[in-house]
CSV table of C-alpha atoms in Angstrom, one decimal:
chain,number,residue,atom,x,y,z
A,939,MET,CA,-8.0,-17.6,-4.4
A,940,LYS,CA,-9.3,-16.0,-7.6
A,941,PRO,CA,-10.0,-12.4,-7.1
A,942,ARG,CA,-13.5,-11.4,-7.7
A,943,ARG,CA,-14.4,-8.4,-9.8
A,944,SER,CA,-10.8,-7.3,-9.7
A,945,GLU,CA,-10.2,-4.2,-11.8
A,946,ARG,CA,-7.7,-4.6,-14.6
A,947,LEU,CA,-5.1,-1.8,-14.7
A,948,SER,CA,-6.1,-1.6,-18.4
A,949,ALA,CA,-9.6,-0.3,-17.3
A,950,PHE,CA,-7.7,3.0,-16.5
A,951,ARG,CA,-6.3,3.6,-19.9
A,952,PRO,CA,-8.7,6.5,-20.8
A,953,GLN,CA,-7.9,8.1,-17.5
A,954,ILE,CA,-4.1,7.6,-17.9
A,955,ALA,CA,-4.1,9.2,-21.3
A,956,ARG,CA,-5.7,12.2,-19.8
A,957,LEU,CA,-3.5,12.3,-16.8
A,958,GLU,CA,-0.2,11.2,-18.2
A,959,ARG,CA,1.2,14.7,-18.8
A,960,ARG,CA,0.2,16.3,-15.6
A,961,LEU,CA,1.1,13.4,-13.5
A,962,PHE,CA,-1.7,11.5,-11.7
A,963,LEU,CA,-3.3,13.9,-9.2
A,964,LYS,CA,-4.4,16.7,-11.4
A,965,GLN,CA,-7.8,15.2,-11.0
A,966,GLY,CA,-6.9,13.2,-8.0
A,967,LEU,CA,-9.2,14.6,-5.5
A,968,SER,CA,-12.9,13.5,-6.2
A,969,LEU,CA,-15.5,16.0,-5.7
A,970,GLY,CA,-16.8,14.3,-2.5
A,971,ALA,CA,-13.3,14.5,-1.0
A,972,LEU,CA,-12.6,17.9,-2.2
A,973,SER,CA,-15.9,19.4,-0.6
A,974,LEU,CA,-14.9,17.9,2.6
A,975,LEU,CA,-11.6,19.5,2.4
A,976,SER,CA,-12.7,22.9,1.3
A,977,GLY,CA,-10.7,25.5,3.2
A,978,CYS,CA,-7.4,23.7,2.7
A,979,THR,CA,-4.9,24.8,0.1
A,980,LEU,CA,-5.3,21.5,-1.6
A,981,LYS,CA,-6.6,23.1,-4.8
A,982,ASP,CA,-2.9,23.6,-5.8
A,983,ASP,CA,-2.6,20.2,-7.2
A,984,ASP,CA,1.0,20.6,-8.6
A,985,ALA,CA,2.3,21.2,-4.9
A,986,VAL,CA,0.3,18.1,-3.8
A,987,ASP,CA,1.7,16.1,-6.7
A,988,ARG,CA,5.1,17.1,-6.0
A,989,LEU,CA,4.8,16.3,-2.2
A,990,LEU,CA,3.4,12.7,-3.0
A,991,MET,CA,6.0,12.1,-5.6
A,992,THR,CA,8.7,13.1,-3.1
A,993,MET,CA,7.2,10.8,-0.6
A,994,SER,CA,7.2,8.0,-3.1
A,995,ARG,CA,10.8,8.6,-3.8
A,996,PHE,CA,11.4,8.6,-0.1
A,997,ASN,CA,9.6,5.4,0.2
A,998,ASP,CA,11.8,3.9,-2.6
A,999,LYS,CA,14.8,4.6,-0.2
A,1000,ILE,CA,13.1,3.1,2.9
A,1001,GLN,CA,12.3,0.0,1.0
A,1002,ALA,CA,15.8,-0.3,-0.3
A,1003,ALA,CA,17.0,0.0,3.2
A,1004,LEU,CA,14.4,-2.6,4.5
A,1005,PHE,CA,15.4,-5.1,1.6
A,1006,ASP,CA,17.2,-8.0,3.1
A,1007,PRO,CA,19.1,-9.7,0.3
A,1008,ALA,CA,19.1,-12.9,2.2
A,1009,LYS,CA,15.5,-13.1,3.3
A,1010,LEU,CA,13.5,-15.6,1.2
A,1011,ALA,CA,9.8,-15.2,0.4
A,1012,PRO,CA,7.6,-18.0,1.8
A,1013,THR,CA,7.2,-20.8,-0.6
A,1014,TYR,CA,4.3,-23.1,-1.0
A,1015,SER,CA,3.4,-26.6,-2.2
A,1016,GLU,CA,2.0,-27.5,-5.5
A,1017,ALA,CA,-1.4,-28.0,-4.0
A,1018,ASP,CA,-1.4,-24.5,-2.9
A,1019,VAL,CA,-1.0,-23.2,-6.6
A,1020,THR,CA,-4.0,-20.8,-7.7
A,1021,THR,CA,-5.9,-22.4,-10.7
A,1022,PRO,CA,-6.6,-20.6,-12.9
A,1023,PHE,CA,-3.9,-18.0,-12.4
A,1024,PRO,CA,-5.4,-14.5,-12.8
A,1025,PHE,CA,-4.2,-12.7,-16.1
A,1026,ASN,CA,-3.3,-9.3,-15.8
A,1027,ALA,CA,-1.8,-6.8,-18.2
A,1028,TYR,CA,-2.5,-3.3,-19.5
A,1029,TYR,CA,-4.3,-4.8,-22.2
A,1030,GLU,CA,-6.8,-7.5,-22.7
A,1031,GLU,CA,-5.9,-11.2,-22.7
A,1032,LYS,CA,-6.6,-11.5,-26.5
A,1033,ASP,CA,-3.9,-9.0,-27.3
A,1034,VAL,CA,-1.0,-10.9,-25.8
A,1035,PRO,CA,2.0,-11.0,-28.2
A,1036,LEU,CA,2.6,-14.3,-30.0
A,1037,ILE,CA,6.3,-15.0,-30.3
A,1038,ASP,CA,7.9,-17.7,-32.3
A,1039,GLY,CA,10.2,-19.4,-29.9
A,1040,GLU,CA,12.5,-20.9,-32.7
A,1041,ARG,CA,13.4,-17.3,-33.9
A,1042,TYR,CA,13.4,-15.6,-30.6
A,1043,ARG,CA,16.6,-14.0,-29.3
A,1044,LEU,CA,17.0,-12.3,-26.1
A,1045,GLN,CA,18.9,-9.1,-26.5
A,1046,LEU,CA,21.4,-7.5,-24.2
A,1047,SER,CA,22.6,-4.0,-23.9
A,1048,GLY,CA,24.1,-1.5,-21.5
A,1049,LEU,CA,26.6,-2.3,-18.9
A,1050,ILE,CA,27.1,-5.9,-20.0
A,1051,ALA,CA,30.4,-7.4,-21.2
A,1052,ASP,CA,28.9,-10.1,-23.4
A,1053,LYS,CA,26.1,-8.8,-25.4
A,1054,ARG,CA,25.6,-11.7,-27.5
A,1055,PRO,CA,22.0,-12.5,-28.1
A,1056,TRP,CA,20.5,-15.7,-26.4
A,1057,SER,CA,18.2,-18.3,-28.1
A,1058,LEU,CA,15.8,-20.2,-25.8
A,1059,ASP,CA,17.8,-23.4,-26.3
A,1060,GLU,CA,20.9,-21.7,-24.9
A,1061,LEU,CA,18.9,-20.3,-21.9
A,1062,ARG,CA,17.5,-23.8,-21.2
A,1063,ALA,CA,21.0,-25.3,-21.3
A,1064,LEU,CA,21.8,-23.0,-18.1
A,1065,PRO,CA,21.0,-24.6,-14.8
A,1066,GLN,CA,17.3,-24.3,-14.0
A,1067,SER,CA,15.5,-23.9,-10.7
A,1068,SER,CA,11.8,-23.7,-9.8
A,1069,GLN,CA,9.7,-21.9,-7.2
A,1070,ILE,CA,6.2,-21.8,-5.9
A,1071,THR,CA,5.7,-18.3,-4.4
A,1072,ARG,CA,2.9,-15.7,-3.8
A,1073,LEU,CA,2.4,-13.0,-6.5
A,1074,VAL,CA,0.9,-9.9,-5.0
A,1075,CYS,CA,-0.8,-7.5,-7.2
A,1076,VAL,CA,-0.6,-3.8,-6.7
A,1077,GLU,CA,-4.5,-4.0,-6.8
A,1078,GLY,CA,-4.4,-6.0,-3.6
A,1079,TRP,CA,-5.2,-9.5,-4.7
A,1080,SER,CA,-2.7,-12.3,-4.6
A,1081,ALA,CA,-2.3,-15.7,-6.1
A,1082,ILE,CA,0.2,-18.5,-5.7
A,1083,GLY,CA,2.1,-19.6,-8.8
A,1084,GLN,CA,5.0,-22.0,-10.0
A,1085,TRP,CA,7.8,-20.6,-12.2
A,1086,ARG,CA,10.8,-22.4,-13.5
A,1087,GLY,CA,13.9,-20.9,-15.2
A,1088,VAL,CA,17.4,-19.6,-14.6
A,1089,ALA,CA,18.5,-17.8,-11.5
A,1090,PHE,CA,18.8,-14.3,-12.8
A,1091,ARG,CA,22.0,-13.8,-10.6
A,1092,HIS,CA,23.7,-16.7,-12.5
A,1093,PHE,CA,22.6,-15.2,-15.8
A,1094,LEU,CA,23.9,-11.7,-14.8
A,1095,GLU,CA,27.2,-13.1,-13.7
A,1096,ARG,CA,27.5,-15.4,-16.9
A,1097,VAL,CA,27.2,-12.5,-19.4
A,1098,GLY,CA,29.4,-10.2,-17.4
A,1099,ALA,CA,26.9,-7.6,-16.2
A,1100,ASP,CA,28.2,-4.8,-14.1
A,1101,LEU,CA,26.8,-6.1,-10.8
A,1102,THR,CA,27.7,-2.7,-9.1
A,1103,ALA,CA,25.4,-0.7,-11.6
A,1104,ARG,CA,22.2,0.5,-10.2
A,1105,TYR,CA,19.3,-0.8,-12.3
A,1106,VAL,CA,18.4,-3.7,-14.5
A,1107,GLY,CA,15.9,-2.8,-17.2
A,1108,PHE,CA,13.5,-4.9,-19.3
A,1109,LYS,CA,12.0,-4.1,-22.7
A,1110,CYS,CA,9.0,-6.3,-23.7
A,1111,ALA,CA,7.4,-7.5,-26.9
A,1112,ASP,CA,4.0,-6.1,-25.5
A,1113,LYS,CA,5.5,-2.6,-25.4
A,1114,TYR,CA,5.8,-3.0,-21.6
A,1115,TYR,CA,8.9,-1.8,-19.8
A,1116,SER,CA,10.1,-1.8,-16.2
A,1117,SER,CA,13.3,-1.7,-14.1
A,1118,ILE,CA,14.3,-3.1,-10.8
A,1119,ASP,CA,17.3,-2.3,-8.5
A,1120,MET,CA,20.4,-4.5,-8.7
A,1121,PRO,CA,20.2,-5.9,-5.2
A,1122,SER,CA,16.7,-7.3,-6.0
A,1123,ALA,CA,17.9,-8.6,-9.3
A,1124,LEU,CA,20.6,-10.6,-7.4
A,1125,HIS,CA,18.3,-12.0,-4.9
A,1126,PRO,CA,18.4,-15.9,-4.9
A,1127,GLN,CA,14.7,-16.1,-5.8
A,1128,THR,CA,14.9,-13.8,-8.7
A,1129,LEU,CA,14.3,-16.0,-11.7
A,1130,LEU,CA,14.4,-15.5,-15.5
A,1131,ALA,CA,11.5,-17.8,-15.9
A,1132,LEU,CA,11.1,-20.1,-19.0
A,1133,ASP,CA,8.2,-22.4,-17.9
A,1134,PHE,CA,5.0,-21.2,-16.4
A,1135,THR,CA,1.5,-22.4,-16.6
A,1136,ASP,CA,0.6,-20.8,-20.0
A,1137,ALA,CA,2.0,-18.7,-22.9
A,1138,LYS,CA,-0.2,-15.9,-22.1
A,1139,TYR,CA,1.7,-15.3,-18.9
A,1140,GLY,CA,4.7,-14.1,-20.7
A,1141,TYR,CA,6.1,-16.7,-23.3
A,1142,PRO,CA,8.9,-17.2,-24.0
A,1143,LEU,CA,10.7,-15.3,-21.1
A,1144,ARG,CA,9.5,-13.4,-18.3
A,1145,LEU,CA,11.1,-12.1,-14.8
A,1146,ARG,CA,9.8,-13.6,-11.6
A,1147,LEU,CA,10.8,-12.1,-8.3
A,1148,PRO,CA,8.6,-12.7,-5.3
A,1149,THR,CA,10.3,-9.8,-3.5
A,1150,LYS,CA,8.3,-7.3,-5.6
A,1151,LEU,CA,4.6,-6.6,-6.8
A,1152,GLY,CA,3.4,-8.4,-9.7
A,1153,PHE,CA,3.8,-5.3,-12.1
A,1154,LYS,CA,7.6,-5.4,-11.4
A,1155,ASN,CA,7.6,-8.9,-13.0
A,1156,PRO,CA,7.7,-8.1,-16.8
A,1157,LYS,CA,6.5,-10.6,-19.3
A,1158,PHE,CA,7.5,-11.3,-22.9
A,1159,ILE,CA,11.0,-9.8,-22.4
A,1160,GLY,CA,12.9,-9.0,-25.4
A,1161,GLU,CA,15.6,-7.1,-24.1
A,1162,ILE,CA,17.6,-6.9,-20.8
A,1163,PHE,CA,19.8,-3.9,-20.0
A,1164,VAL,CA,22.1,-2.8,-17.2
A,1165,THR,CA,22.4,0.8,-16.4
A,1166,ASN,CA,23.1,3.7,-13.8
A,1167,ASP,CA,20.4,6.0,-15.5
A,1168,TYR,CA,17.0,5.5,-13.9
A,1169,PRO,CA,15.1,3.7,-16.5
A,1170,GLY,CA,11.5,4.1,-15.0
A,1171,GLY,CA,8.7,1.8,-16.2
A,1172,TYR,CA,5.3,1.7,-17.9
A,1173,TRP,CA,3.2,2.0,-14.7
A,1174,GLU,CA,6.1,3.7,-12.7
A,1175,ASP,CA,6.1,6.5,-15.0
A,1176,LYS,CA,2.4,7.0,-14.5
A,1177,GLY,CA,2.8,7.3,-10.8
A,1178,TYR,CA,3.0,3.8,-9.3
A,1179,ASN,CA,5.8,3.5,-6.7
A,1180,TRP,CA,9.2,2.4,-8.4
A,1181,PHE,CA,10.6,0.1,-5.9
A,1182,SER,CA,7.2,-1.7,-5.0
A,1183,GLY,CA,8.9,-4.3,-2.7
A,1184,SER,CA,7.2,-7.0,-1.0
B,536,MET,CA,-5.1,28.5,40.3
B,537,VAL,CA,-6.6,25.5,38.7
B,538,GLY,CA,-10.4,24.9,38.6
B,539,GLY,CA,-11.1,28.3,39.6
B,540,VAL,CA,-14.7,29.6,39.0
B,541,ASP,CA,-13.6,32.3,36.8
B,542,LYS,CA,-10.6,30.8,35.2
B,543,PRO,CA,-11.3,28.1,32.9
B,544,ARG,CA,-8.9,25.2,33.4
B,545,THR,CA,-7.0,23.1,30.8
B,546,ILE,CA,-8.7,19.9,30.3
B,547,HIS,CA,-7.0,18.9,27.1
B,548,PRO,CA,-3.2,19.2,27.2
B,549,LEU,CA,-1.6,21.0,24.2
B,550,PHE,CA,0.2,17.8,23.1
B,551,VAL,CA,-3.0,15.8,23.1
B,552,ARG,CA,-4.7,18.5,21.0
B,553,VAL,CA,-2.0,18.7,18.5
B,554,THR,CA,-1.7,14.9,18.0
B,555,HIS,CA,-5.5,14.5,18.1
B,556,TRP,CA,-5.8,17.0,15.1
B,557,VAL,CA,-2.7,15.6,13.0
B,558,ASN,CA,-4.1,12.2,13.7
B,559,ALA,CA,-7.6,13.2,12.5
B,560,PHE,CA,-6.1,14.5,9.3
B,561,ALA,CA,-3.9,11.3,8.8
B,562,ILE,CA,-6.9,9.0,9.5
B,563,PHE,CA,-9.1,11.0,7.0
B,564,VAL,CA,-6.4,10.4,4.3
B,565,MET,CA,-5.8,6.9,5.1
B,566,VAL,CA,-9.5,5.9,5.3
B,567,LEU,CA,-10.5,7.7,1.9
B,568,SER,CA,-7.5,6.6,0.0
B,569,GLY,CA,-7.9,3.1,1.6
B,570,TRP,CA,-11.4,2.9,0.2
B,571,ARG,CA,-10.1,3.7,-3.3
B,572,ILE,CA,-7.4,0.9,-3.1
B,573,TYR,CA,-10.0,-1.4,-1.7
B,574,ASN,CA,-12.1,-0.6,-4.9
B,575,ALA,CA,-9.3,-1.9,-7.1
B,576,SER,CA,-9.9,-5.5,-5.9
B,577,PRO,CA,-12.9,-5.5,-3.6
B,578,LEU,CA,-12.8,-8.1,-0.8
B,579,PHE,CA,-16.5,-8.2,-0.4
B,580,ASP,CA,-19.6,-7.8,-2.6
B,581,PHE,CA,-19.6,-3.8,-2.5
B,582,GLU,CA,-17.4,-1.0,-3.6
B,583,PHE,CA,-17.0,2.5,-1.9
B,584,PRO,CA,-18.7,5.4,-3.7
B,585,LYS,CA,-16.1,6.9,-5.8
B,586,ASP,CA,-17.0,10.5,-4.6
B,587,PHE,CA,-16.0,9.5,-1.1
B,588,THR,CA,-12.5,8.3,-1.9
B,589,LEU,CA,-9.2,10.2,-2.3
B,590,GLY,CA,-6.6,9.7,-5.1
B,591,GLY,CA,-8.9,9.5,-8.2
B,592,TRP,CA,-7.3,6.2,-9.4
B,593,LEU,CA,-5.2,3.5,-7.9
B,594,ALA,CA,-1.8,5.0,-8.3
B,595,GLY,CA,-3.0,8.4,-6.6
B,596,ALA,CA,-4.7,6.6,-3.9
B,597,LEU,CA,-1.5,4.5,-3.2
B,598,ALA,CA,0.5,7.7,-3.2
B,599,TRP,CA,-1.7,9.3,-0.6
B,600,HIS,CA,-1.8,6.1,1.4
B,601,PHE,CA,1.9,5.6,1.6
B,602,ALA,CA,2.6,9.3,2.2
B,603,ALA,CA,0.0,9.8,5.0
B,604,MET,CA,1.2,6.4,6.7
B,605,TRP,CA,4.2,8.2,7.9
B,606,LEU,CA,2.2,11.0,9.4
B,607,LEU,CA,-0.2,8.4,11.2
B,608,ALA,CA,2.7,6.3,12.5
B,609,LEU,CA,5.0,8.9,13.7
B,610,ASN,CA,2.2,11.1,15.2
B,611,GLY,CA,0.8,7.9,16.8
B,612,LEU,CA,4.1,6.8,18.3
B,613,ALA,CA,4.6,10.4,19.7
B,614,TYR,CA,1.0,10.2,21.1
B,615,LEU,CA,1.5,6.8,22.8
B,616,ALA,CA,4.9,7.8,24.2
B,617,TYR,CA,3.5,11.0,25.6
B,618,GLY,CA,0.5,9.1,27.0
B,619,LEU,CA,2.6,6.5,28.7
B,620,VAL,CA,5.3,8.8,30.0
B,621,SER,CA,3.2,11.7,31.2
B,622,GLY,CA,0.5,9.5,32.9
B,623,HIS,CA,-2.1,10.7,30.6
B,624,PHE,CA,-3.3,7.3,29.8
B,625,ARG,CA,-3.3,6.2,33.5
B,626,LYS,CA,-5.1,9.4,34.7
B,627,SER,CA,-7.6,9.6,31.9
B,628,PHE,CA,-8.4,6.0,30.8
B,629,LEU,CA,-8.0,4.0,34.1
B,630,PRO,CA,-9.7,2.4,35.8
B,631,ILE,CA,-11.7,0.9,33.0
B,632,SER,CA,-14.8,-1.2,33.6
B,633,LEU,CA,-17.2,-2.9,31.5
B,634,ARG,CA,-19.9,-2.7,34.2
B,635,GLY,CA,-19.3,0.9,34.5
B,636,ALA,CA,-19.6,1.3,30.8
B,637,PHE,CA,-22.9,-0.6,30.7
B,638,ASP,CA,-24.3,1.7,33.7
B,639,ASP,CA,-23.1,4.8,31.8
B,640,VAL,CA,-25.0,3.7,28.5
B,641,LEU,CA,-28.2,3.3,30.6
B,642,LEU,CA,-27.8,6.7,32.3
B,643,ALA,CA,-27.1,8.3,28.8
B,644,MET,CA,-30.2,6.7,27.2
B,645,ARG,CA,-32.3,8.2,30.1
B,646,GLY,CA,-30.5,11.5,29.7
B,647,LEU,CA,-29.1,11.3,33.1
B,648,LEU,CA,-25.4,10.9,32.2
B,649,ASP,CA,-23.5,13.9,33.7
B,650,HIS,CA,-20.7,15.4,31.5
B,651,ALA,CA,-17.8,16.5,33.6
B,652,PRO,CA,-15.4,18.5,31.6
B,653,GLY,CA,-12.0,16.9,31.6
B,654,ARG,CA,-13.1,13.6,33.0
B,655,TYR,CA,-13.8,10.7,30.7
B,656,ASN,CA,-16.9,8.5,31.5
B,657,ALA,CA,-16.6,4.7,31.5
B,658,VAL,CA,-18.0,4.5,27.8
B,659,GLN,CA,-15.5,7.0,26.5
B,660,ARG,CA,-12.6,5.2,28.2
B,661,LEU,CA,-13.5,2.0,26.7
B,662,PHE,CA,-14.1,3.5,23.2
B,663,TYR,CA,-10.7,5.5,23.4
B,664,ILE,CA,-8.7,2.5,24.3
B,665,GLY,CA,-10.7,0.6,21.8
B,666,VAL,CA,-9.9,2.8,18.8
B,667,ILE,CA,-6.3,3.2,19.9
B,668,LEU,CA,-6.0,-0.5,19.7
B,669,ALA,CA,-7.9,-0.5,16.3
B,670,VAL,CA,-5.3,2.0,14.9
B,671,ILE,CA,-2.6,-0.1,16.1
B,672,VAL,CA,-4.0,-3.2,14.5
B,673,ALA,CA,-4.5,-1.2,11.3
B,674,VAL,CA,-0.9,-0.1,11.3
B,675,LEU,CA,0.4,-3.6,12.0
B,676,SER,CA,-1.8,-5.3,9.5
B,677,GLY,CA,-1.0,-2.6,6.9
B,678,LEU,CA,2.8,-3.4,7.4
B,679,ALA,CA,1.9,-7.1,7.0
B,680,ILE,CA,0.4,-6.7,3.6
B,681,TRP,CA,2.8,-3.8,2.5
B,682,LYS,CA,5.9,-6.2,3.3
B,683,PRO,CA,4.8,-9.9,3.3
B,684,VAL,CA,8.4,-10.9,2.5
B,685,GLN,CA,10.6,-8.6,4.4
B,686,LEU,CA,8.2,-8.6,7.4
B,687,GLN,CA,6.9,-12.2,6.9
B,688,ALA,CA,7.0,-13.0,10.7
B,689,LEU,CA,4.5,-10.1,11.3
B,690,THR,CA,2.4,-11.3,8.2
B,691,ALA,CA,2.4,-14.7,9.7
B,692,VAL,CA,1.1,-13.5,13.0
B,693,MET,CA,-1.7,-11.7,11.0
B,694,GLY,CA,-2.7,-15.0,9.7
B,695,GLY,CA,-1.0,-14.7,6.2
B,696,PHE,CA,-1.4,-12.2,3.4
B,697,GLU,CA,-4.9,-12.7,2.6
B,698,THR,CA,-6.1,-12.9,6.1
B,699,ALA,CA,-3.9,-9.7,6.9
B,700,ARG,CA,-6.0,-8.0,4.1
B,701,ARG,CA,-9.2,-8.8,5.9
B,702,VAL,CA,-7.7,-7.8,9.3
B,703,HIS,CA,-6.8,-4.4,7.7
B,704,PHE,CA,-10.2,-3.9,6.5
B,705,PHE,CA,-12.0,-4.7,9.7
B,706,ALA,CA,-9.6,-2.6,11.7
B,707,MET,CA,-10.7,0.3,9.2
B,708,ALA,CA,-14.1,-0.5,9.9
B,709,ALA,CA,-13.8,-0.4,13.6
B,710,ILE,CA,-12.1,3.0,13.2
B,711,VAL,CA,-15.0,4.4,11.1
B,712,ALA,CA,-17.7,2.9,13.3
B,713,PHE,CA,-15.9,4.8,16.3
B,714,LEU,CA,-15.7,8.0,14.3
B,715,LEU,CA,-19.4,7.9,13.5
B,716,VAL,CA,-20.3,7.8,17.3
B,717,HIS,CA,-17.3,10.1,18.1
B,718,ILE,CA,-18.0,13.0,15.5
B,719,GLY,CA,-21.7,12.6,16.1
B,720,LEU,CA,-21.3,13.3,19.8
B,721,ALA,CA,-18.5,15.9,19.3
B,722,VAL,CA,-20.9,18.2,17.2
B,723,SER,CA,-24.1,17.4,19.2
B,724,VAL,CA,-23.0,17.6,22.8
B,725,LYS,CA,-22.8,21.3,23.7
B,726,GLY,CA,-19.5,22.8,24.7
B,727,ILE,CA,-17.2,19.8,24.1
B,728,LEU,CA,-15.9,20.6,20.6
B,729,THR,CA,-14.1,24.0,21.3
B,730,PRO,CA,-12.1,22.7,24.3
B,731,MET,CA,-10.4,20.2,21.7
B,732,PHE,CA,-9.0,23.4,20.1
B,733,THR,CA,-8.5,25.7,23.0
B,734,GLY,CA,-7.8,23.0,25.7
B,735,ARG,CA,-10.0,25.2,28.1
B,736,ALA,CA,-13.1,23.9,29.6
B,737,GLU,CA,-16.0,26.4,29.1
B,738,ALA,CA,-16.7,28.5,32.3
B,739,PRO,CA,-19.2,26.7,34.4
B,740,ARG,CA,-22.7,28.1,34.1
């Protein structure tokens, strides 16, 4: 079902610019709520910010503990696929990066033994699998889509990634970036997707994992790295919960 | 010693008072941040006025919502455990009777419903049990949309992800509807608000 009147995250860009440096709650209490709360000490935004961020980190740990590496997301039939699939990014649809597939090379860095770049043909030569799963957006809407590509676990093993490292990070051609925990990266439904409905959804390469919210599925991936240092992410650094598991 | 003419008796046990006010704060945060989250992708043809939401933008609202959920859930579990073990639920909420509630509504409309401190009338019993169930449904449907993969059995019970969103919305609506009546009566009926802080019924006049 196509979400009606769903807000694009990009609509918040002016606010983000303003709030970026002081986290997200500096102006978090709207006037109405503040007047209802008068008398409480909630004017001390920094303390509230800190408390909420502490809770968000606590929720990361809870979600990691709740994550079952063997539990599969429900799958659907082709008839269930949402058409058209909603486009969502921090920019408008007309601003998607256009990438030349012939010249494209996936870069690898960090705790990976074989950092040789990969062409699309080489990625396509690896075993492919496909899935029809539900993508849940942090905004609340959801849509069922179909993705096909390389099992991410297979790829990470193939390039000799340190599978005991904590994070896998992604740098994208649209200046987006994100990171996920290694157990989620190794989940059987986590896919390095090469085929999807339309180029605007991340050509030539995107991550698809039904075990996390939509914004944890970076598109237009240019580089993958493995690290033990928390890499954050575009939305995560602005205050969205990092783990964001489903 | 209890119920003496001079000594006001305790009609709301300390445990009930504390969990009530913690719950009031948690519900306040959950509802107002929830409205802001709703606005990011409205299910119906309306949005909540921004001035009556909490969080400022989606990430802020989510941070409030996912912090206060612990307060709501843990406080709620403590309250339910107390209510079941101490006999508070049995003594205060039972028996319930639709007929009795109907009769009490008629009496109230004619201004004849007697308010006995420390004793819930039939409408109150029905409303309190109803709102407790609504909060339980809100928490369960909330878990279902928070973790549709890890808790997929629960999400399935809630009718799937999209239906669970609607269940969550209507559970909120039921809670808010209750609050309109509850707060309206708490501030308008004489002598019932103070005991919710002190626990003591006001001295009989």
